[in-house]
């Protein structure tokens, strides 16, 4: 079993999520809003986790997380998941227009927290953190390309 | 090949107890292996165990999952095993899902992805789980598909070997499918199976093929515990000669019995003590062990009938040295009673303890309990199994003292149990007789290979301190019937009186 040092402080799902979003923030243009940055973090986590658990497995995780987060935030009503596509999250722009940047960002962050918690419950917090840390460390996608794709979508 | 220029094939330690012995050293480095077997046979656990034993940051392991068990579930369950080190996941151990390539693209894309990930990670070990699903996805119905699959297997094997990778492909195959190209291309085939016999299930491993070396033949039983798989290599028929002994005599610790057997048990011999229930077999076995411990020897007692606590409490009541010796490590008590035991598993446990303690004496109490503890499939060839077990134990030089219960009808004396006397060098029998309306215990020595021994029936008592042998019963005839009568001359004398 795990040789992870149990005395090491374990980050909460919220802290891990914020680290993930922050890692994307550094790469984004200053004009980008929080919601866009958070949606890029979602896309990147989906891509990274898909490598490990497969597109279907990862989509199942995000679907459950989105369903749970929707009970807490109406700002996710317009958000759809598009498995195997880039960007993975659809409806972000519409949500920003109708709900505002801050509300959309908070709702997407809540969904990510649910992904992290769910993954932790399924495979253990240590391994879940390991996998998400890989996403944090993974090379960031080109901003322009990512944004272009999002605009096209 | 003659000369020194042959390629050196190093062996990777499998990390699976017993498997390296079966594989004649371990997994050949850079070999392309198939782990085959039915569902639930332990393929994925075995692959994980090998992976975690070998994965390092410098030479990571790549675990490709395809369509079988979802990766999330696999990670959830595999981490329950003690060998699973979640700290390695993400660095030394990397999982990659290939389901998209298999479902939506073609075999060339699967091969390209495996090759590119192998190039990127530079792993020491690559696992594809389940390889069978790749094959199922492409089917074998039409000739073109079969040919494509054959080429895929060939290319995959070549790719992985040239990348200096030791690979394991996992798949659910049946015996009838052994003409599948992967069986031809594979350097090694490990076949896992589960045999059901009445209410017991026995897991077995067979090394169907290993290129360039000679693995142990036969079916080897294995068990899955929290530590993963443990293989119990099939005990080969003993070809090795016993270690030379100085024919030293070992005291049985039973007053009077040593005299009956010419001074004591011959060191390195296998001794069998048979008798009906309550005749004091376990007591004598314990005395034999205590006598050795008192001389500074070490020993192992394998218990099959009683719980170890009960056995120990009873033994301690007669001799408190047993408890002390257990505490100081001079004695080890092994309890084996799972009812689906294999002889090889029992031997592995006993031999391990013998080697650990450098034991001189082993007590097996009792053969009757041992037989019951075996899975039904092994009871059928109990004699043959016991022959291999005793041969393997005595080959180490240890002296083996076994007890066996015999059911006793008064009119019929049974000296040994289940016709296993041929495996032993010395046989001592106990029985009940009726004398003057009382139930009395008697014992006799009926076999001492290469040594003289008493031919008398001697009475004995089971006391609080153990068994004490009394005098001979030479004044009686017909002891063997269980209802002896006074010798005719003595009857005459009595009448004259």
PDB file of C-alpha atoms in Angstrom, chain B residues 315-424:
ATOM      1  CA  UNK B 315       1.756 -28.794  26.047  1.00  0.00           C
ATOM      2  CA  UNK B 316       2.582 -26.082  28.580  1.00  0.00           C
ATOM      3  CA  UNK B 317       0.662 -27.880  31.295  1.00  0.00           C
ATOM      4  CA  UNK B 318       3.051 -30.815  30.935  1.00  0.00           C
ATOM      5  CA  UNK B 319       6.175 -28.831  30.245  1.00  0.00           C
ATOM      6  CA  UNK B 320       6.438 -25.086  30.634  1.00  0.00           C
ATOM      7  CA  UNK B 321       9.604 -25.043  28.522  1.00  0.00           C
ATOM      8  CA  UNK B 322       7.452 -25.094  25.397  1.00  0.00           C
ATOM      9  CA  UNK B 323       6.062 -21.628  26.063  1.00  0.00           C
ATOM     10  CA  UNK B 324       9.485 -20.259  26.967  1.00  0.00           C
ATOM     11  CA  UNK B 325      11.065 -21.698  23.830  1.00  0.00           C
ATOM     12  CA  UNK B 326       8.324 -20.225  21.684  1.00  0.00           C
ATOM     13  CA  UNK B 327       8.990 -16.845  23.211  1.00  0.00           C
ATOM     14  CA  UNK B 328      12.751 -17.009  22.753  1.00  0.00           C
ATOM     15  CA  UNK B 329      12.426 -18.198  19.160  1.00  0.00           C
ATOM     16  CA  UNK B 330      13.891 -21.686  19.561  1.00  0.00           C
ATOM     17  CA  UNK B 331      10.528 -23.192  18.658  1.00  0.00           C
ATOM     18  CA  UNK B 332       7.939 -22.239  16.089  1.00  0.00           C
ATOM     19  CA  UNK B 333       4.375 -23.442  16.072  1.00  0.00           C
ATOM     20  CA  UNK B 334       2.773 -23.533  12.624  1.00  0.00           C
ATOM     21  CA  UNK B 335      -0.969 -23.821  12.370  1.00  0.00           C
ATOM     22  CA  UNK B 336      -2.273 -25.039   9.034  1.00  0.00           C
ATOM     23  CA  UNK B 337      -5.952 -25.812   8.818  1.00  0.00           C
ATOM     24  CA  UNK B 338      -7.546 -24.043   5.901  1.00  0.00           C
ATOM     25  CA  UNK B 339      -9.275 -27.093   4.338  1.00  0.00           C
ATOM     26  CA  UNK B 340      -8.086 -26.069   0.897  1.00  0.00           C
ATOM     27  CA  UNK B 341      -4.424 -26.587   1.620  1.00  0.00           C
ATOM     28  CA  UNK B 342      -2.007 -28.079  -0.867  1.00  0.00           C
ATOM     29  CA  UNK B 343       0.869 -30.280   0.179  1.00  0.00           C
ATOM     30  CA  UNK B 344       3.229 -27.802  -1.441  1.00  0.00           C
ATOM     31  CA  UNK B 345       1.825 -24.960   0.654  1.00  0.00           C
ATOM     32  CA  UNK B 346       2.272 -26.984   3.830  1.00  0.00           C
ATOM     33  CA  UNK B 347       5.807 -27.874   2.858  1.00  0.00           C
ATOM     34  CA  UNK B 348       6.615 -24.256   1.988  1.00  0.00           C
ATOM     35  CA  UNK B 349       5.464 -23.108   5.434  1.00  0.00           C
ATOM     36  CA  UNK B 350       7.349 -25.862   7.264  1.00  0.00           C
ATOM     37  CA  UNK B 351      10.527 -25.528   5.190  1.00  0.00           C
ATOM     38  CA  UNK B 352      10.559 -21.766   5.609  1.00  0.00           C
ATOM     39  CA  UNK B 353      10.388 -22.174   9.384  1.00  0.00           C
ATOM     40  CA  UNK B 354      13.010 -24.948   9.351  1.00  0.00           C
ATOM     41  CA  UNK B 355      15.404 -22.731   7.405  1.00  0.00           C
ATOM     42  CA  UNK B 356      14.667 -19.662   9.511  1.00  0.00           C
ATOM     43  CA  UNK B 357      15.326 -21.483  12.780  1.00  0.00           C
ATOM     44  CA  UNK B 358      17.916 -23.893  11.426  1.00  0.00           C
ATOM     45  CA  UNK B 359      15.658 -26.466  13.032  1.00  0.00           C
ATOM     46  CA  UNK B 360      16.833 -29.953  13.892  1.00  0.00           C
ATOM     47  CA  UNK B 361      13.457 -31.456  14.749  1.00  0.00           C
ATOM     48  CA  UNK B 362      10.071 -31.186  13.077  1.00  0.00           C
ATOM     49  CA  UNK B 363       6.840 -32.524  14.504  1.00  0.00           C
ATOM     50  CA  UNK B 364       3.808 -32.997  12.260  1.00  0.00           C
ATOM     51  CA  UNK B 365       0.767 -33.500  14.464  1.00  0.00           C
ATOM     52  CA  UNK B 366      -1.037 -35.186  12.871  1.00  0.00           C
ATOM     53  CA  UNK B 367      -1.041 -36.748   9.418  1.00  0.00           C
ATOM     54  CA  UNK B 368      -4.747 -37.446   9.864  1.00  0.00           C
ATOM     55  CA  UNK B 369      -5.422 -33.738  10.477  1.00  0.00           C
ATOM     56  CA  UNK B 370      -3.114 -32.825   7.607  1.00  0.00           C
ATOM     57  CA  UNK B 371      -5.099 -35.002   5.230  1.00  0.00           C
ATOM     58  CA  UNK B 372      -8.359 -33.360   6.308  1.00  0.00           C
ATOM     59  CA  UNK B 373      -6.821 -29.888   5.852  1.00  0.00           C
ATOM     60  CA  UNK B 374      -5.966 -30.669   2.251  1.00  0.00           C
ATOM     61  CA  UNK B 375      -8.275 -29.691  -0.568  1.00  0.00           C
ATOM     62  CA  UNK B 376     -10.214 -32.764  -1.756  1.00  0.00           C
ATOM     63  CA  UNK B 377      -8.260 -32.842  -4.988  1.00  0.00           C
ATOM     64  CA  UNK B 378      -5.026 -33.416  -3.057  1.00  0.00           C
ATOM     65  CA  UNK B 379      -6.499 -36.014  -0.728  1.00  0.00           C
ATOM     66  CA  UNK B 380      -6.838 -38.330  -3.679  1.00  0.00           C
ATOM     67  CA  UNK B 381      -3.083 -38.625  -4.035  1.00  0.00           C
ATOM     68  CA  UNK B 382      -2.258 -38.210  -0.363  1.00  0.00           C
ATOM     69  CA  UNK B 383       0.299 -41.012  -0.292  1.00  0.00           C
ATOM     70  CA  UNK B 384       2.225 -39.605  -3.220  1.00  0.00           C
ATOM     71  CA  UNK B 385       2.058 -36.092  -1.786  1.00  0.00           C
ATOM     72  CA  UNK B 386       3.225 -37.245   1.617  1.00  0.00           C
ATOM     73  CA  UNK B 387       6.067 -39.136   0.017  1.00  0.00           C
ATOM     74  CA  UNK B 388       7.240 -35.921  -1.641  1.00  0.00           C
ATOM     75  CA  UNK B 389       6.774 -33.890   1.552  1.00  0.00           C
ATOM     76  CA  UNK B 390       8.701 -36.262   3.808  1.00  0.00           C
ATOM     77  CA  UNK B 391      11.395 -36.677   1.157  1.00  0.00           C
ATOM     78  CA  UNK B 392      11.841 -32.915   0.850  1.00  0.00           C
ATOM     79  CA  UNK B 393      11.988 -32.444   4.627  1.00  0.00           C
ATOM     80  CA  UNK B 394      14.432 -35.259   5.388  1.00  0.00           C
ATOM     81  CA  UNK B 395      16.645 -34.108   2.508  1.00  0.00           C
ATOM     82  CA  UNK B 396      17.404 -31.034   4.598  1.00  0.00           C
ATOM     83  CA  UNK B 397      18.738 -33.219   7.412  1.00  0.00           C
ATOM     84  CA  UNK B 398      15.932 -32.474   9.814  1.00  0.00           C
ATOM     85  CA  UNK B 399      14.412 -35.304  11.898  1.00  0.00           C
ATOM     86  CA  UNK B 400      10.685 -35.606  11.265  1.00  0.00           C
ATOM     87  CA  UNK B 401       8.333 -36.981  13.907  1.00  0.00           C
ATOM     88  CA  UNK B 402       4.797 -37.565  12.657  1.00  0.00           C
ATOM     89  CA  UNK B 403       1.724 -38.768  14.469  1.00  0.00           C
ATOM     90  CA  UNK B 404      -1.185 -40.555  12.824  1.00  0.00           C
ATOM     91  CA  UNK B 405      -4.483 -41.638  14.241  1.00  0.00           C
ATOM     92  CA  UNK B 406      -5.735 -45.115  13.454  1.00  0.00           C
ATOM     93  CA  UNK B 407      -9.255 -46.287  14.147  1.00  0.00           C
ATOM     94  CA  UNK B 408      -9.050 -49.375  16.240  1.00  0.00           C
ATOM     95  CA  UNK B 409     -11.379 -52.328  16.426  1.00  0.00           C
ATOM     96  CA  UNK B 410     -10.443 -54.598  19.278  1.00  0.00           C
ATOM     97  CA  UNK B 411     -10.380 -57.675  17.114  1.00  0.00           C
ATOM     98  CA  UNK B 412      -8.215 -56.077  14.475  1.00  0.00           C
ATOM     99  CA  UNK B 413      -4.925 -54.310  14.985  1.00  0.00           C
ATOM    100  CA  UNK B 414      -4.022 -51.599  12.489  1.00  0.00           C
ATOM    101  CA  UNK B 415      -0.437 -50.648  12.754  1.00  0.00           C
ATOM    102  CA  UNK B 416      -0.239 -47.720  10.382  1.00  0.00           C
ATOM    103  CA  UNK B 417      -2.519 -45.246   8.809  1.00  0.00           C
ATOM    104  CA  UNK B 418      -3.433 -45.094   5.144  1.00  0.00           C
ATOM    105  CA  UNK B 419      -0.595 -47.315   4.031  1.00  0.00           C
ATOM    106  CA  UNK B 420       1.921 -44.537   4.451  1.00  0.00           C
ATOM    107  CA  UNK B 421       4.401 -46.628   6.406  1.00  0.00           C
ATOM    108  CA  UNK B 422       6.689 -46.908   3.385  1.00  0.00           C
ATOM    109  CA  UNK B 423       7.627 -43.235   3.694  1.00  0.00           C
ATOM    110  CA  UNK B 424       8.979 -43.655   7.202  1.00  0.00           C
TER     111      UNK B 424
END
